[in-house]
PDB file of C-alpha atoms in Angstrom:
ATOM      1  CA  GLN A   1     -56.291 -83.041 -16.210  1.00 80.00           C
ATOM      2  CA  VAL A   2     -54.011 -85.475 -14.422  1.00 92.00           C
ATOM      3  CA  GLN A   3     -53.844 -86.063 -10.705  1.00 95.00           C
ATOM      4  CA  LEU A   4     -51.151 -88.032  -8.921  1.00 96.00           C
ATOM      5  CA  VAL A   5     -51.615 -88.977  -5.289  1.00 96.00           C
ATOM      6  CA  GLU A   6     -48.917 -90.672  -3.232  1.00 97.00           C
ATOM      7  CA  SER A   7     -49.533 -92.729  -0.136  1.00 97.00           C
ATOM      8  CA  GLY A   8     -47.686 -95.044   2.202  1.00 97.00           C
ATOM      9  CA  GLY A   9     -45.139 -92.733   3.749  1.00 97.00           C
ATOM     10  CA  SER A  10     -44.543 -93.118   7.472  1.00 98.00           C
ATOM     11  CA  LEU A  11     -41.982 -93.344  10.240  1.00 98.00           C
ATOM     12  CA  VAL A  12     -39.931 -96.548  10.070  1.00 98.00           C
ATOM     13  CA  GLN A  13     -36.875 -97.859  11.884  1.00 98.00           C
ATOM     14  CA  PRO A  14     -33.504 -98.291  10.173  1.00 98.00           C
ATOM     15  CA  GLY A  15     -33.409-101.605   8.374  1.00 98.00           C
ATOM     16  CA  GLY A  16     -37.146-101.604   7.947  1.00 98.00           C
ATOM     17  CA  SER A  17     -39.272-101.675   4.835  1.00 98.00           C
ATOM     18  CA  LEU A  18     -41.959 -99.498   3.372  1.00 98.00           C
ATOM     19  CA  ARG A  19     -44.098 -99.568   0.255  1.00 98.00           C
ATOM     20  CA  LEU A  20     -45.183 -96.355  -1.410  1.00 98.00           C
ATOM     21  CA  SER A  21     -48.046 -96.091  -3.863  1.00 98.00           C
ATOM     22  CA  CYS A  22     -48.953 -93.486  -6.438  1.00 97.00           C
ATOM     23  CA  THR A  23     -52.374 -93.560  -8.031  1.00 96.00           C
ATOM     24  CA  ALA A  24     -53.046 -91.549 -11.172  1.00 94.00           C
ATOM     25  CA  SER A  25     -56.382 -90.297 -12.411  1.00 94.00           C
ATOM     26  CA  GLY A  26     -57.548 -88.223 -15.341  1.00 91.00           C
ATOM     27  CA  SER A  27     -56.150 -88.305 -18.859  1.00 85.00           C
ATOM     28  CA  ILE A  28     -53.549 -90.977 -18.322  1.00 83.00           C
ATOM     29  CA  PHE A  29     -52.222 -91.888 -21.743  1.00 81.00           C
ATOM     30  CA  ASN A  30     -49.008 -91.629 -23.705  1.00 83.00           C
ATOM     31  CA  MET A  31     -46.980 -91.738 -20.525  1.00 83.00           C
ATOM     32  CA  VAL A  32     -43.449 -92.716 -21.440  1.00 86.00           C
ATOM     33  CA  THR A  33     -41.947 -92.741 -17.977  1.00 92.00           C
ATOM     34  CA  MET A  34     -43.287 -93.095 -14.474  1.00 95.00           C
ATOM     35  CA  GLY A  35     -41.198 -92.856 -11.390  1.00 97.00           C
ATOM     36  CA  TRP A  36     -40.173 -91.544  -8.038  1.00 98.00           C
ATOM     37  CA  TYR A  37     -38.117 -88.608  -6.842  1.00 98.00           C
ATOM     38  CA  ARG A  38     -37.258 -87.547  -3.327  1.00 98.00           C
ATOM     39  CA  GLN A  39     -36.198 -84.408  -1.536  1.00 98.00           C
ATOM     40  CA  ALA A  40     -34.637 -84.175   1.895  1.00 97.00           C
ATOM     41  CA  PRO A  41     -34.765 -80.929   3.894  1.00 91.00           C
ATOM     42  CA  GLY A  42     -32.232 -78.465   2.538  1.00 93.00           C
ATOM     43  CA  LYS A  43     -31.369 -80.746  -0.379  1.00 96.00           C
ATOM     44  CA  GLN A  44     -32.183 -80.755  -4.073  1.00 97.00           C
ATOM     45  CA  ARG A  45     -34.847 -83.044  -5.391  1.00 97.00           C
ATOM     46  CA  GLU A  46     -33.218 -86.169  -6.781  1.00 97.00           C
ATOM     47  CA  TRP A  47     -34.315 -88.960  -9.040  1.00 98.00           C
ATOM     48  CA  VAL A  48     -34.819 -92.332  -7.370  1.00 98.00           C
ATOM     49  CA  ALA A  49     -36.383 -94.759  -9.833  1.00 98.00           C
ATOM     50  CA  ILE A  50     -38.257 -94.881 -13.122  1.00 97.00           C
ATOM     51  CA  ILE A  51     -40.276 -97.383 -15.079  1.00 96.00           C
ATOM     52  CA  THR A  52     -41.078 -96.990 -18.773  1.00 92.00           C
ATOM     53  CA  ASP A  53     -44.253 -97.918 -20.599  1.00 87.00           C
ATOM     54  CA  ASP A  54     -42.436-101.038 -21.784  1.00 89.00           C
ATOM     55  CA  GLY A  55     -41.645-101.998 -18.211  1.00 91.00           C
ATOM     56  CA  ASP A  56     -37.944-101.193 -18.190  1.00 95.00           C
ATOM     57  CA  THR A  57     -36.643 -99.931 -14.867  1.00 97.00           C
ATOM     58  CA  ASN A  58     -33.682 -97.898 -13.677  1.00 98.00           C
ATOM     59  CA  TYR A  59     -32.505 -96.854 -10.243  1.00 98.00           C
ATOM     60  CA  GLU A  60     -30.291 -94.304  -8.608  1.00 98.00           C
ATOM     61  CA  ASP A  61     -27.085 -95.989  -7.460  1.00 98.00           C
ATOM     62  CA  SER A  62     -27.684 -95.651  -3.731  1.00 97.00           C
ATOM     63  CA  VAL A  63     -30.999 -97.512  -3.889  1.00 98.00           C
ATOM     64  CA  LYS A  64     -30.061-100.293  -6.302  1.00 98.00           C
ATOM     65  CA  GLY A  65     -30.712-103.662  -4.740  1.00 98.00           C
ATOM     66  CA  ARG A  66     -32.878-102.116  -2.028  1.00 98.00           C
ATOM     67  CA  PHE A  67     -35.722-100.404  -3.882  1.00 98.00           C
ATOM     68  CA  THR A  68     -38.035-101.846  -6.508  1.00 98.00           C
ATOM     69  CA  ILE A  69     -40.394 -99.874  -8.722  1.00 98.00           C
ATOM     70  CA  SER A  70     -43.434-101.564 -10.216  1.00 97.00           C
ATOM     71  CA  ARG A  71     -46.868-100.838 -11.637  1.00 95.00           C
ATOM     72  CA  ASP A  72     -50.299-102.418 -11.713  1.00 92.00           C
ATOM     73  CA  ASN A  73     -51.836-104.047 -14.770  1.00 86.00           C
ATOM     74  CA  ALA A  74     -53.967-101.006 -15.537  1.00 84.00           C
ATOM     75  CA  ARG A  75     -50.859 -98.825 -15.463  1.00 83.00           C
ATOM     76  CA  THR A  76     -52.581 -96.267 -13.290  1.00 89.00           C
ATOM     77  CA  THR A  77     -50.683 -97.024 -10.103  1.00 95.00           C
ATOM     78  CA  ILE A  78     -46.976 -97.319  -9.484  1.00 96.00           C
ATOM     79  CA  TYR A  79     -45.246 -98.564  -6.377  1.00 98.00           C
ATOM     80  CA  LEU A  80     -41.912 -98.221  -4.690  1.00 98.00           C
ATOM     81  CA  GLN A  81     -40.923-101.092  -2.440  1.00 98.00           C
ATOM     82  CA  MET A  82     -38.181 -99.870  -0.136  1.00 98.00           C
ATOM     83  CA  ASN A  83     -36.110-102.319   1.881  1.00 98.00           C
ATOM     84  CA  SER A  84     -33.119-101.954   4.192  1.00 98.00           C
ATOM     85  CA  LEU A  85     -33.988 -98.343   4.831  1.00 98.00           C
ATOM     86  CA  THR A  86     -31.418 -96.002   6.329  1.00 98.00           C
ATOM     87  CA  PRO A  87     -31.697 -92.484   7.751  1.00 97.00           C
ATOM     88  CA  ASP A  88     -30.269 -91.220   4.452  1.00 97.00           C
ATOM     89  CA  ASP A  89     -33.504 -92.326   2.817  1.00 98.00           C
ATOM     90  CA  THR A  90     -35.466 -89.811   4.877  1.00 98.00           C
ATOM     91  CA  ALA A  91     -37.186 -87.440   2.471  1.00 98.00           C
ATOM     92  CA  VAL A  92     -40.426 -86.438   0.890  1.00 98.00           C
ATOM     93  CA  TYR A  93     -41.030 -88.860  -1.942  1.00 98.00           C
ATOM     94  CA  TYR A  94     -42.740 -87.557  -5.065  1.00 98.00           C
ATOM     95  CA  CYS A  95     -44.511 -89.460  -7.790  1.00 97.00           C
ATOM     96  CA  HIS A  96     -43.720 -88.333 -11.332  1.00 96.00           C
ATOM     97  CA  PHE A  97     -45.223 -89.108 -14.737  1.00 94.00           C
ATOM     98  CA  LYS A  98     -43.968 -87.809 -18.069  1.00 94.00           C
ATOM     99  CA  ASN A  99     -45.861 -88.032 -21.348  1.00 91.00           C
ATOM    100  CA  THR A 100     -44.892 -88.167 -25.019  1.00 89.00           C
ATOM    101  CA  TRP A 101     -45.070 -84.386 -25.339  1.00 90.00           C
ATOM    102  CA  ASN A 102     -42.614 -83.853 -22.498  1.00 91.00           C
ATOM    103  CA  THR A 103     -45.275 -82.783 -20.032  1.00 92.00           C
ATOM    104  CA  ASN A 104     -44.424 -83.531 -16.415  1.00 95.00           C
ATOM    105  CA  TYR A 105     -46.928 -84.417 -13.727  1.00 95.00           C
ATOM    106  CA  TRP A 106     -46.114 -84.429 -10.029  1.00 97.00           C
ATOM    107  CA  GLY A 107     -47.780 -85.596  -6.890  1.00 97.00           C
ATOM    108  CA  ARG A 108     -47.658 -83.560  -3.710  1.00 97.00           C
ATOM    109  CA  GLY A 109     -45.359 -85.992  -1.960  1.00 97.00           C
ATOM    110  CA  THR A 110     -45.430 -88.377   0.965  1.00 98.00           C
ATOM    111  CA  GLN A 111     -43.083 -88.164   3.939  1.00 98.00           C
ATOM    112  CA  VAL A 112     -40.740 -91.039   4.687  1.00 98.00           C
ATOM    113  CA  THR A 113     -38.809 -90.793   7.930  1.00 98.00           C
ATOM    114  CA  VAL A 114     -36.248 -93.430   8.864  1.00 98.00           C
ATOM    115  CA  SER A 115     -35.331 -93.125  12.513  1.00 97.00           C
ATOM    116  CA  SER A 116     -35.121 -95.154  15.690  1.00 93.00           C
TER     117      SER A 116
END
């Protein structure tokens, strides 16, 4: 029984910044990766960023240098700091956890709209 809830999505202007949060509850253990995906209307869901249990991070090429993924000390919340946002970043952003047994957990998503 794992629940992931995203928050922080909103309408922002190009060049602006936004910080997304994902809070997990339930049986949170043996999670090997935690991260963010996004899906724009009419597009496939794509990977954005991940952080491992050891704290290693990786990013999709288009967000490198602009986005930063992090987690709290309790490892129940992850964040996505997004800077220098462009309209191409407009999408529903989904939180994702994956455990040792290859079980995937998804949040319901939070809308990020980058527009003037």
